[in-house]
């Protein structure tokens, strides 16, 4: 009896001293090992093999953490590290991980490929967070008969492209050019590639999905409802749950595809050519996509501006040359500039592999070179004049390292309503800009300089780009445009309006309905409706309690449980 009284007296100060403290990594690790078997029928041994901690199995933890960090800028000794990493292999393990994260009171970050430019799938401003790494969810089932593919969230685009190629040489999927990008993040954030003008965005081809919600339920399109299904096709899946897989419609790409690259400096009329490109791409054949790269280069020991016109055409070289001669003769395209091949050949070309590389390279999940980098984005809705383009070239040369990627719109993008998916940037945009800078030296001073170049150039571009609000692309994640702390609607609205424009408020209502306590959150997630309390929740008018309060309660419960177990061992044997 005395032992029980002493136990009670000791628990009270522990409760108050630890409920708001940073969590102990060992305690969190043990809590997951104890909790996971209670939430699934799988054995404790199987479950222990998917949980990694910096203290319990540090070498394996480090290997798993670094395997899918795709930006060395976010892989330093001072970069925040997760307390625990969980690498589920089954849906029930994902369900258990979500439920146990709620019980333990830690933020959950969901990683599918690690290509998010600011690393918010594996770092956090919250001191207590875990990573749910979905790389084991990479099954791909391609059905050519009905032109569909079911693809796991942890699969990479290259793997998807290869599995389609295995079944058909005349089918493909409209998504990004980098083969190591994870499907879960790419598709849930919008996703696009060189068939943008022909087929639209990746999200325009999603017909079903499987997701684990905040209550640990596995939902498909029918059971989640059309609101949530709409939200995870461009609104960012990590705000609403854990994406398990998407079912997509694949597209017909023809037997012959053609690519070309033509480079012109400012002295070779690059400014005039870029100006003409703006008007050409608005109405040219939807089968043609011409990306323009603007960058400073050294020619005869002098820094100059250069434009590279890089094309993908769903057709043969003869018809492409005829099309360009009619619509864009100034570029001077000749048949000898063109390279014909299959669609998978074009994929390899755009991924910067040489023409001797076999398609099997797409199955290599680590075929990319990992450097330091930063990206930003903009949309252009009014043609930039020749003098304006020249001034942009001059500014790029002055800054010295930064480059631009201009991605043309038009075609299918003009036919899809801005609210068809959360990604609103459709008709009315001439092209999208990606600001791109990369480097390979870890010198902090270089990093400060290069990051400053992106911000200076972003300011410089203000007169040329969209306004009220200035647009941005979610998959070019950029924390410079705003960060949310906790669940602050006004902070979320700053970047939310830029990414989603008129679709932001609908996303907020859906978020509030399906995750009222804001469990699934990150630095740029969708907030819940402001000034509400989770006690009264009806449909899209569902209300929320702050994440700080929610975490405090979860932590309090965990510390009671852990303290009770420890003290029981001390006093009761």
PDB file of N, CA, C and O in Angstrom, residues 450-524:
ATOM      1  N   UNK A 450      23.717  32.035 -52.961  1.00  0.00           N
ATOM      2  CA  UNK A 450      22.844  31.448 -53.965  1.00  0.00           C
ATOM      3  C   UNK A 450      21.369  31.585 -53.588  1.00  0.00           C
ATOM      4  O   UNK A 450      20.517  31.858 -54.441  1.00  0.00           O
ATOM      5  N   UNK A 451      21.060  31.410 -52.314  1.00  0.00           N
ATOM      6  CA  UNK A 451      19.679  31.611 -51.879  1.00  0.00           C
ATOM      7  C   UNK A 451      19.265  33.072 -52.079  1.00  0.00           C
ATOM      8  O   UNK A 451      18.127  33.358 -52.475  1.00  0.00           O
ATOM      9  N   UNK A 452      20.193  33.978 -51.823  1.00  0.00           N
ATOM     10  CA  UNK A 452      19.896  35.396 -52.028  1.00  0.00           C
ATOM     11  C   UNK A 452      19.639  35.693 -53.502  1.00  0.00           C
ATOM     12  O   UNK A 452      18.780  36.517 -53.844  1.00  0.00           O
ATOM     13  N   UNK A 453      20.368  35.012 -54.404  1.00  0.00           N
ATOM     14  CA  UNK A 453      20.132  35.220 -55.833  1.00  0.00           C
ATOM     15  C   UNK A 453      18.685  34.893 -56.209  1.00  0.00           C
ATOM     16  O   UNK A 453      18.059  35.612 -57.003  1.00  0.00           O
ATOM     17  N   UNK A 454      18.147  33.813 -55.662  1.00  0.00           N
ATOM     18  CA  UNK A 454      16.759  33.447 -55.999  1.00  0.00           C
ATOM     19  C   UNK A 454      15.782  34.506 -55.505  1.00  0.00           C
ATOM     20  O   UNK A 454      14.809  34.830 -56.192  1.00  0.00           O
ATOM     21  N   UNK A 455      16.041  35.060 -54.338  1.00  0.00           N
ATOM     22  CA  UNK A 455      15.118  36.054 -53.773  1.00  0.00           C
ATOM     23  C   UNK A 455      15.235  37.394 -54.506  1.00  0.00           C
ATOM     24  O   UNK A 455      14.217  38.050 -54.757  1.00  0.00           O
ATOM     25  N   UNK A 456      16.459  37.765 -54.859  1.00  0.00           N
ATOM     26  CA  UNK A 456      16.650  39.000 -55.633  1.00  0.00           C
ATOM     27  C   UNK A 456      15.952  38.888 -56.981  1.00  0.00           C
ATOM     28  O   UNK A 456      15.260  39.811 -57.430  1.00  0.00           O
ATOM     29  N   UNK A 457      16.120  37.751 -57.637  1.00  0.00           N
ATOM     30  CA  UNK A 457      15.505  37.567 -58.955  1.00  0.00           C
ATOM     31  C   UNK A 457      13.991  37.504 -58.857  1.00  0.00           C
ATOM     32  O   UNK A 457      13.283  38.015 -59.734  1.00  0.00           O
ATOM     33  N   UNK A 458      13.484  36.901 -57.793  1.00  0.00           N
ATOM     34  CA  UNK A 458      12.032  36.839 -57.590  1.00  0.00           C
ATOM     35  C   UNK A 458      11.464  38.249 -57.460  1.00  0.00           C
ATOM     36  O   UNK A 458      10.415  38.574 -58.037  1.00  0.00           O
ATOM     37  N   UNK A 459      12.146  39.096 -56.731  1.00  0.00           N
ATOM     38  CA  UNK A 459      11.719  40.494 -56.614  1.00  0.00           C
ATOM     39  C   UNK A 459      11.807  41.204 -57.967  1.00  0.00           C
ATOM     40  O   UNK A 459      10.904  41.966 -58.341  1.00  0.00           O
ATOM     41  N   UNK A 460      12.890  40.956 -58.693  1.00  0.00           N
ATOM     42  CA  UNK A 460      13.096  41.593 -59.989  1.00  0.00           C
ATOM     43  C   UNK A 460      11.974  41.241 -60.969  1.00  0.00           C
ATOM     44  O   UNK A 460      11.575  42.056 -61.805  1.00  0.00           O
ATOM     45  N   UNK A 461      11.441  40.018 -60.868  1.00  0.00           N
ATOM     46  CA  UNK A 461      10.431  39.540 -61.812  1.00  0.00           C
ATOM     47  C   UNK A 461       9.028  40.054 -61.513  1.00  0.00           C
ATOM     48  O   UNK A 461       8.105  39.816 -62.302  1.00  0.00           O
ATOM     49  N   UNK A 462       8.839  40.760 -60.424  1.00  0.00           N
ATOM     50  CA  UNK A 462       7.501  41.195 -60.012  1.00  0.00           C
ATOM     51  C   UNK A 462       6.706  41.884 -61.125  1.00  0.00           C
ATOM     52  O   UNK A 462       5.511  41.589 -61.314  1.00  0.00           O
ATOM     53  N   UNK A 463       7.284  42.788 -61.912  1.00  0.00           N
ATOM     54  CA  UNK A 463       6.480  43.453 -62.951  1.00  0.00           C
ATOM     55  C   UNK A 463       6.025  42.519 -64.078  1.00  0.00           C
ATOM     56  O   UNK A 463       5.076  42.846 -64.792  1.00  0.00           O
ATOM     57  N   UNK A 464       6.675  41.375 -64.216  1.00  0.00           N
ATOM     58  CA  UNK A 464       6.417  40.510 -65.375  1.00  0.00           C
ATOM     59  C   UNK A 464       5.442  39.369 -65.101  1.00  0.00           C
ATOM     60  O   UNK A 464       4.992  38.714 -66.045  1.00  0.00           O
ATOM     61  N   UNK A 465       5.111  39.129 -63.830  1.00  0.00           N
ATOM     62  CA  UNK A 465       4.406  37.896 -63.487  1.00  0.00           C
ATOM     63  C   UNK A 465       3.000  38.189 -62.953  1.00  0.00           C
ATOM     64  O   UNK A 465       2.586  39.340 -62.822  1.00  0.00           O
ATOM     65  N   UNK A 466       2.263  37.126 -62.663  1.00  0.00           N
ATOM     66  CA  UNK A 466       0.864  37.248 -62.232  1.00  0.00           C
ATOM     67  C   UNK A 466       0.752  38.031 -60.933  1.00  0.00           C
ATOM     68  O   UNK A 466       1.686  38.085 -60.133  1.00  0.00           O
ATOM     69  N   UNK A 467      -0.422  38.618 -60.720  1.00  0.00           N
ATOM     70  CA  UNK A 467      -0.626  39.494 -59.572  1.00  0.00           C
ATOM     71  C   UNK A 467      -2.007  39.256 -58.957  1.00  0.00           C
ATOM     72  O   UNK A 467      -2.920  38.761 -59.596  1.00  0.00           O
ATOM     73  N   UNK A 468      -2.121  39.618 -57.702  1.00  0.00           N
ATOM     74  CA  UNK A 468      -3.405  39.676 -56.982  1.00  0.00           C
ATOM     75  C   UNK A 468      -4.252  38.396 -57.041  1.00  0.00           C
ATOM     76  O   UNK A 468      -5.374  38.436 -57.497  1.00  0.00           O
ATOM     77  N   UNK A 469      -3.774  37.263 -56.534  1.00  0.00           N
ATOM     78  CA  UNK A 469      -2.456  37.088 -55.918  1.00  0.00           C
ATOM     79  C   UNK A 469      -1.415  36.662 -56.939  1.00  0.00           C
ATOM     80  O   UNK A 469      -1.751  36.181 -58.019  1.00  0.00           O
ATOM     81  N   UNK A 470      -0.179  36.827 -56.570  1.00  0.00           N
ATOM     82  CA  UNK A 470       0.921  36.293 -57.370  1.00  0.00           C
ATOM     83  C   UNK A 470       0.901  34.768 -57.228  1.00  0.00           C
ATOM     84  O   UNK A 470       0.843  34.237 -56.128  1.00  0.00           O
ATOM     85  N   UNK A 471       0.913  34.059 -58.351  1.00  0.00           N
ATOM     86  CA  UNK A 471       0.766  32.615 -58.312  1.00  0.00           C
ATOM     87  C   UNK A 471       2.053  31.882 -57.975  1.00  0.00           C
ATOM     88  O   UNK A 471       3.160  32.411 -58.123  1.00  0.00           O
ATOM     89  N   UNK A 472       1.898  30.654 -57.512  1.00  0.00           N
ATOM     90  CA  UNK A 472       3.034  29.764 -57.252  1.00  0.00           C
ATOM     91  C   UNK A 472       2.548  28.331 -57.422  1.00  0.00           C
ATOM     92  O   UNK A 472       1.352  28.049 -57.324  1.00  0.00           O
ATOM     93  N   UNK A 473       3.490  27.417 -57.672  1.00  0.00           N
ATOM     94  CA  UNK A 473       3.164  26.020 -57.947  1.00  0.00           C
ATOM     95  C   UNK A 473       3.554  25.164 -56.750  1.00  0.00           C
ATOM     96  O   UNK A 473       4.708  25.169 -56.328  1.00  0.00           O
ATOM     97  N   UNK A 474       2.586  24.424 -56.203  1.00  0.00           N
ATOM     98  CA  UNK A 474       2.807  23.665 -54.980  1.00  0.00           C
ATOM     99  C   UNK A 474       3.981  22.704 -55.081  1.00  0.00           C
ATOM    100  O   UNK A 474       4.767  22.567 -54.134  1.00  0.00           O
ATOM    101  N   UNK A 475       4.142  22.031 -56.204  1.00  0.00           N
ATOM    102  CA  UNK A 475       5.224  21.060 -56.327  1.00  0.00           C
ATOM    103  C   UNK A 475       6.599  21.712 -56.470  1.00  0.00           C
ATOM    104  O   UNK A 475       7.611  21.015 -56.422  1.00  0.00           O
ATOM    105  N   UNK A 476       6.636  23.036 -56.652  1.00  0.00           N
ATOM    106  CA  UNK A 476       7.897  23.775 -56.536  1.00  0.00           C
ATOM    107  C   UNK A 476       7.927  24.428 -55.158  1.00  0.00           C
ATOM    108  O   UNK A 476       8.008  25.640 -55.022  1.00  0.00           O
ATOM    109  N   UNK A 477       7.840  23.622 -54.153  1.00  0.00           N
ATOM    110  CA  UNK A 477       7.667  24.093 -52.771  1.00  0.00           C
ATOM    111  C   UNK A 477       8.681  25.184 -52.438  1.00  0.00           C
ATOM    112  O   UNK A 477       9.879  25.041 -52.690  1.00  0.00           O
ATOM    113  N   UNK A 478       8.181  26.275 -51.828  1.00  0.00           N
ATOM    114  CA  UNK A 478       9.025  27.438 -51.551  1.00  0.00           C
ATOM    115  C   UNK A 478       8.584  28.053 -50.231  1.00  0.00           C
ATOM    116  O   UNK A 478       7.539  28.711 -50.158  1.00  0.00           O
ATOM    117  N   UNK A 479       9.353  27.857 -49.174  1.00  0.00           N
ATOM    118  CA  UNK A 479       8.985  28.375 -47.856  1.00  0.00           C
ATOM    119  C   UNK A 479       9.162  29.885 -47.755  1.00  0.00           C
ATOM    120  O   UNK A 479       8.678  30.497 -46.805  1.00  0.00           O
ATOM    121  N   UNK A 480       9.835  30.500 -48.730  1.00  0.00           N
ATOM    122  CA  UNK A 480       9.990  31.956 -48.705  1.00  0.00           C
ATOM    123  C   UNK A 480       8.642  32.673 -48.789  1.00  0.00           C
ATOM    124  O   UNK A 480       8.505  33.804 -48.310  1.00  0.00           O
ATOM    125  N   UNK A 481       7.655  32.046 -49.418  1.00  0.00           N
ATOM    126  CA  UNK A 481       6.393  32.747 -49.640  1.00  0.00           C
ATOM    127  C   UNK A 481       5.436  32.626 -48.459  1.00  0.00           C
ATOM    128  O   UNK A 481       4.338  33.189 -48.485  1.00  0.00           O
ATOM    129  N   UNK A 482       5.845  31.922 -47.409  1.00  0.00           N
ATOM    130  CA  UNK A 482       5.006  31.838 -46.235  1.00  0.00           C
ATOM    131  C   UNK A 482       5.136  30.506 -45.527  1.00  0.00           C
ATOM    132  O   UNK A 482       5.338  29.472 -46.157  1.00  0.00           O
ATOM    133  N   UNK A 483       5.003  30.549 -44.196  1.00  0.00           N
ATOM    134  CA  UNK A 483       5.086  29.350 -43.366  1.00  0.00           C
ATOM    135  C   UNK A 483       4.001  29.432 -42.307  1.00  0.00           C
ATOM    136  O   UNK A 483       3.723  30.502 -41.770  1.00  0.00           O
ATOM    137  N   UNK A 484       3.394  28.287 -42.012  1.00  0.00           N
ATOM    138  CA  UNK A 484       2.366  28.247 -40.977  1.00  0.00           C
ATOM    139  C   UNK A 484       2.942  27.627 -39.710  1.00  0.00           C
ATOM    140  O   UNK A 484       3.604  26.591 -39.760  1.00  0.00           O
ATOM    141  N   UNK A 485       2.697  28.277 -38.581  1.00  0.00           N
ATOM    142  CA  UNK A 485       3.090  27.732 -37.287  1.00  0.00           C
ATOM    143  C   UNK A 485       1.845  27.177 -36.616  1.00  0.00           C
ATOM    144  O   UNK A 485       0.854  27.892 -36.448  1.00  0.00           O
ATOM    145  N   UNK A 486       1.888  25.907 -36.241  1.00  0.00           N
ATOM    146  CA  UNK A 486       0.714  25.293 -35.625  1.00  0.00           C
ATOM    147  C   UNK A 486      -0.416  25.158 -36.617  1.00  0.00           C
ATOM    148  O   UNK A 486      -0.294  24.501 -37.642  1.00  0.00           O
ATOM    149  N   UNK A 487      -1.515  25.842 -36.328  1.00  0.00           N
ATOM    150  CA  UNK A 487      -2.692  25.795 -37.194  1.00  0.00           C
ATOM    151  C   UNK A 487      -3.236  27.208 -37.339  1.00  0.00           C
ATOM    152  O   UNK A 487      -4.325  27.523 -36.872  1.00  0.00           O
ATOM    153  N   UNK A 488      -2.475  28.065 -37.968  1.00  0.00           N
ATOM    154  CA  UNK A 488      -2.801  29.477 -38.075  1.00  0.00           C
ATOM    155  C   UNK A 488      -3.388  29.762 -39.447  1.00  0.00           C
ATOM    156  O   UNK A 488      -2.671  29.803 -40.457  1.00  0.00           O
ATOM    157  N   UNK A 489      -4.689  29.968 -39.494  1.00  0.00           N
ATOM    158  CA  UNK A 489      -5.381  30.163 -40.769  1.00  0.00           C
ATOM    159  C   UNK A 489      -4.824  31.353 -41.545  1.00  0.00           C
ATOM    160  O   UNK A 489      -4.614  31.267 -42.753  1.00  0.00           O
ATOM    161  N   UNK A 490      -4.583  32.467 -40.862  1.00  0.00           N
ATOM    162  CA  UNK A 490      -4.124  33.664 -41.567  1.00  0.00           C
ATOM    163  C   UNK A 490      -2.751  33.449 -42.175  1.00  0.00           C
ATOM    164  O   UNK A 490      -2.466  33.941 -43.277  1.00  0.00           O
ATOM    165  N   UNK A 491      -1.877  32.703 -41.487  1.00  0.00           N
ATOM    166  CA  UNK A 491      -0.569  32.384 -42.063  1.00  0.00           C
ATOM    167  C   UNK A 491      -0.717  31.435 -43.243  1.00  0.00           C
ATOM    168  O   UNK A 491      -0.056  31.583 -44.273  1.00  0.00           O
ATOM    169  N   UNK A 492      -1.594  30.447 -43.101  1.00  0.00           N
ATOM    170  CA  UNK A 492      -1.818  29.498 -44.179  1.00  0.00           C
ATOM    171  C   UNK A 492      -2.411  30.132 -45.416  1.00  0.00           C
ATOM    172  O   UNK A 492      -2.122  29.715 -46.547  1.00  0.00           O
ATOM    173  N   UNK A 493      -3.204  31.154 -45.214  1.00  0.00           N
ATOM    174  CA  UNK A 493      -3.852  31.813 -46.344  1.00  0.00           C
ATOM    175  C   UNK A 493      -2.850  32.537 -47.238  1.00  0.00           C
ATOM    176  O   UNK A 493      -3.071  32.678 -48.452  1.00  0.00           O
ATOM    177  N   UNK A 494      -1.735  32.969 -46.681  1.00  0.00           N
ATOM    178  CA  UNK A 494      -0.734  33.712 -47.458  1.00  0.00           C
ATOM    179  C   UNK A 494      -0.205  32.855 -48.602  1.00  0.00           C
ATOM    180  O   UNK A 494      -0.262  33.240 -49.775  1.00  0.00           O
ATOM    181  N   UNK A 495       0.317  31.680 -48.274  1.00  0.00           N
ATOM    182  CA  UNK A 495       0.803  30.797 -49.346  1.00  0.00           C
ATOM    183  C   UNK A 495      -0.345  30.027 -49.996  1.00  0.00           C
ATOM    184  O   UNK A 495      -0.266  29.666 -51.171  1.00  0.00           O
ATOM    185  N   UNK A 496      -1.426  29.811 -49.230  1.00  0.00           N
ATOM    186  CA  UNK A 496      -2.565  29.077 -49.770  1.00  0.00           C
ATOM    187  C   UNK A 496      -3.191  29.774 -50.958  1.00  0.00           C
ATOM    188  O   UNK A 496      -3.560  29.134 -51.957  1.00  0.00           O
ATOM    189  N   UNK A 497      -3.319  31.081 -50.895  1.00  0.00           N
ATOM    190  CA  UNK A 497      -3.878  31.838 -52.021  1.00  0.00           C
ATOM    191  C   UNK A 497      -2.956  31.780 -53.240  1.00  0.00           C
ATOM    192  O   UNK A 497      -3.423  31.775 -54.380  1.00  0.00           O
ATOM    193  N   UNK A 498      -1.647  31.751 -53.010  1.00  0.00           N
ATOM    194  CA  UNK A 498      -0.700  31.711 -54.127  1.00  0.00           C
ATOM    195  C   UNK A 498      -0.701  30.350 -54.810  1.00  0.00           C
ATOM    196  O   UNK A 498      -0.685  30.255 -56.036  1.00  0.00           O
ATOM    197  N   UNK A 499      -0.763  29.294 -54.006  1.00  0.00           N
ATOM    198  CA  UNK A 499      -0.761  27.949 -54.575  1.00  0.00           C
ATOM    199  C   UNK A 499      -2.124  27.578 -55.184  1.00  0.00           C
ATOM    200  O   UNK A 499      -2.180  26.938 -56.236  1.00  0.00           O
ATOM    201  N   UNK A 500      -3.206  27.966 -54.492  1.00  0.00           N
ATOM    202  CA  UNK A 500      -4.526  27.432 -54.826  1.00  0.00           C
ATOM    203  C   UNK A 500      -5.547  28.475 -55.260  1.00  0.00           C
ATOM    204  O   UNK A 500      -6.639  28.117 -55.709  1.00  0.00           O
ATOM    205  N   UNK A 501      -5.234  29.751 -55.072  1.00  0.00           N
ATOM    206  CA  UNK A 501      -6.117  30.844 -55.474  1.00  0.00           C
ATOM    207  C   UNK A 501      -7.544  30.597 -54.962  1.00  0.00           C
ATOM    208  O   UNK A 501      -7.738  30.360 -53.786  1.00  0.00           O
ATOM    209  N   UNK A 502      -8.539  30.620 -55.845  1.00  0.00           N
ATOM    210  CA  UNK A 502      -9.928  30.493 -55.416  1.00  0.00           C
ATOM    211  C   UNK A 502     -10.301  29.140 -54.845  1.00  0.00           C
ATOM    212  O   UNK A 502     -11.395  28.981 -54.286  1.00  0.00           O
ATOM    213  N   UNK A 503      -9.414  28.160 -54.949  1.00  0.00           N
ATOM    214  CA  UNK A 503      -9.695  26.828 -54.407  1.00  0.00           C
ATOM    215  C   UNK A 503      -9.269  26.674 -52.955  1.00  0.00           C
ATOM    216  O   UNK A 503      -9.577  25.654 -52.320  1.00  0.00           O
ATOM    217  N   UNK A 504      -8.581  27.676 -52.416  1.00  0.00           N
ATOM    218  CA  UNK A 504      -8.045  27.549 -51.064  1.00  0.00           C
ATOM    219  C   UNK A 504      -9.141  27.361 -50.023  1.00  0.00           C
ATOM    220  O   UNK A 504      -9.048  26.485 -49.155  1.00  0.00           O
ATOM    221  N   UNK A 505     -10.200  28.147 -50.094  1.00  0.00           N
ATOM    222  CA  UNK A 505     -11.243  28.080 -49.064  1.00  0.00           C
ATOM    223  C   UNK A 505     -11.934  26.719 -49.070  1.00  0.00           C
ATOM    224  O   UNK A 505     -12.293  26.187 -48.012  1.00  0.00           O
ATOM    225  N   UNK A 506     -12.128  26.139 -50.253  1.00  0.00           N
ATOM    226  CA  UNK A 506     -12.734  24.811 -50.295  1.00  0.00           C
ATOM    227  C   UNK A 506     -11.810  23.781 -49.654  1.00  0.00           C
ATOM    228  O   UNK A 506     -12.265  22.899 -48.918  1.00  0.00           O
ATOM    229  N   UNK A 507     -10.511  23.911 -49.893  1.00  0.00           N
ATOM    230  CA  UNK A 507      -9.554  23.008 -49.266  1.00  0.00           C
ATOM    231  C   UNK A 507      -9.594  23.134 -47.741  1.00  0.00           C
ATOM    232  O   UNK A 507      -9.510  22.134 -47.024  1.00  0.00           O
ATOM    233  N   UNK A 508      -9.730  24.352 -47.251  1.00  0.00           N
ATOM    234  CA  UNK A 508      -9.796  24.578 -45.804  1.00  0.00           C
ATOM    235  C   UNK A 508     -11.034  23.899 -45.214  1.00  0.00           C
ATOM    236  O   UNK A 508     -10.965  23.254 -44.153  1.00  0.00           O
ATOM    237  N   UNK A 509     -12.163  24.011 -45.880  1.00  0.00           N
ATOM    238  CA  UNK A 509     -13.393  23.381 -45.382  1.00  0.00           C
ATOM    239  C   UNK A 509     -13.267  21.856 -45.366  1.00  0.00           C
ATOM    240  O   UNK A 509     -13.714  21.193 -44.426  1.00  0.00           O
ATOM    241  N   UNK A 510     -12.666  21.311 -46.409  1.00  0.00           N
ATOM    242  CA  UNK A 510     -12.487  19.853 -46.460  1.00  0.00           C
ATOM    243  C   UNK A 510     -11.519  19.409 -45.373  1.00  0.00           C
ATOM    244  O   UNK A 510     -11.760  18.412 -44.675  1.00  0.00           O
ATOM    245  N   UNK A 511     -10.433  20.146 -45.215  1.00  0.00           N
ATOM    246  CA  UNK A 511      -9.459  19.835 -44.168  1.00  0.00           C
ATOM    247  C   UNK A 511     -10.145  19.835 -42.803  1.00  0.00           C
ATOM    248  O   UNK A 511      -9.938  18.925 -41.986  1.00  0.00           O
ATOM    249  N   UNK A 512     -10.950  20.829 -42.535  1.00  0.00           N
ATOM    250  CA  UNK A 512     -11.624  20.946 -41.250  1.00  0.00           C
ATOM    251  C   UNK A 512     -12.592  19.794 -41.014  1.00  0.00           C
ATOM    252  O   UNK A 512     -12.768  19.330 -39.887  1.00  0.00           O
ATOM    253  N   UNK A 513     -13.204  19.320 -42.090  1.00  0.00           N
ATOM    254  CA  UNK A 513     -14.146  18.214 -41.975  1.00  0.00           C
ATOM    255  C   UNK A 513     -13.451  16.883 -41.723  1.00  0.00           C
ATOM    256  O   UNK A 513     -13.920  16.076 -40.923  1.00  0.00           O
ATOM    257  N   UNK A 514     -12.339  16.637 -42.391  1.00  0.00           N
ATOM    258  CA  UNK A 514     -11.728  15.305 -42.320  1.00  0.00           C
ATOM    259  C   UNK A 514     -10.612  15.205 -41.288  1.00  0.00           C
ATOM    260  O   UNK A 514     -10.268  14.104 -40.850  1.00  0.00           O
ATOM    261  N   UNK A 515     -10.035  16.336 -40.869  1.00  0.00           N
ATOM    262  CA  UNK A 515      -8.937  16.333 -39.895  1.00  0.00           C
ATOM    263  C   UNK A 515      -9.073  17.546 -38.986  1.00  0.00           C
ATOM    264  O   UNK A 515      -8.244  18.455 -38.983  1.00  0.00           O
ATOM    265  N   UNK A 516     -10.153  17.602 -38.197  1.00  0.00           N
ATOM    266  CA  UNK A 516     -10.464  18.819 -37.425  1.00  0.00           C
ATOM    267  C   UNK A 516      -9.401  19.195 -36.400  1.00  0.00           C
ATOM    268  O   UNK A 516      -9.282  20.366 -36.039  1.00  0.00           O
ATOM    269  N   UNK A 517      -8.628  18.232 -35.911  1.00  0.00           N
ATOM    270  CA  UNK A 517      -7.592  18.530 -34.931  1.00  0.00           C
ATOM    271  C   UNK A 517      -6.250  18.854 -35.564  1.00  0.00           C
ATOM    272  O   UNK A 517      -5.242  19.009 -34.872  1.00  0.00           O
ATOM    273  N   UNK A 518      -6.209  18.929 -36.922  1.00  0.00           N
ATOM    274  CA  UNK A 518      -4.989  19.284 -37.650  1.00  0.00           C
ATOM    275  C   UNK A 518      -3.828  18.354 -37.302  1.00  0.00           C
ATOM    276  O   UNK A 518      -2.698  18.787 -37.095  1.00  0.00           O
ATOM    277  N   UNK A 519      -4.118  17.070 -37.260  1.00  0.00           N
ATOM    278  CA  UNK A 519      -3.051  16.099 -36.992  1.00  0.00           C
ATOM    279  C   UNK A 519      -2.070  16.039 -38.155  1.00  0.00           C
ATOM    280  O   UNK A 519      -0.857  16.059 -37.956  1.00  0.00           O
ATOM    281  N   UNK A 520      -2.587  15.976 -39.377  1.00  0.00           N
ATOM    282  CA  UNK A 520      -1.720  15.950 -40.558  1.00  0.00           C
ATOM    283  C   UNK A 520      -1.367  17.384 -40.932  1.00  0.00           C
ATOM    284  O   UNK A 520      -2.205  18.125 -41.441  1.00  0.00           O
ATOM    285  N   UNK A 521      -0.147  17.765 -40.660  1.00  0.00           N
ATOM    286  CA  UNK A 521       0.233  19.157 -40.867  1.00  0.00           C
ATOM    287  C   UNK A 521       1.714  19.246 -41.214  1.00  0.00           C
ATOM    288  O   UNK A 521       2.512  18.366 -40.888  1.00  0.00           O
ATOM    289  N   UNK A 522       2.065  20.310 -41.885  1.00  0.00           N
ATOM    290  CA  UNK A 522       3.464  20.651 -42.115  1.00  0.00           C
ATOM    291  C   UNK A 522       3.565  22.161 -42.247  1.00  0.00           C
ATOM    292  O   UNK A 522       2.579  22.877 -42.025  1.00  0.00           O
ATOM    293  N   UNK A 523       4.725  22.633 -42.615  1.00  0.00           N
ATOM    294  CA  UNK A 523       4.959  24.081 -42.639  1.00  0.00           C
ATOM    295  C   UNK A 523       4.138  24.802 -43.698  1.00  0.00           C
ATOM    296  O   UNK A 523       3.964  26.020 -43.618  1.00  0.00           O
ATOM    297  N   UNK A 524       3.623  24.087 -44.671  1.00  0.00           N
ATOM    298  CA  UNK A 524       2.759  24.707 -45.675  1.00  0.00           C
ATOM    299  C   UNK A 524       1.534  23.834 -45.956  1.00  0.00           C
ATOM    300  O   UNK A 524       1.093  23.713 -47.095  1.00  0.00           O
TER     301      UNK A 524
END
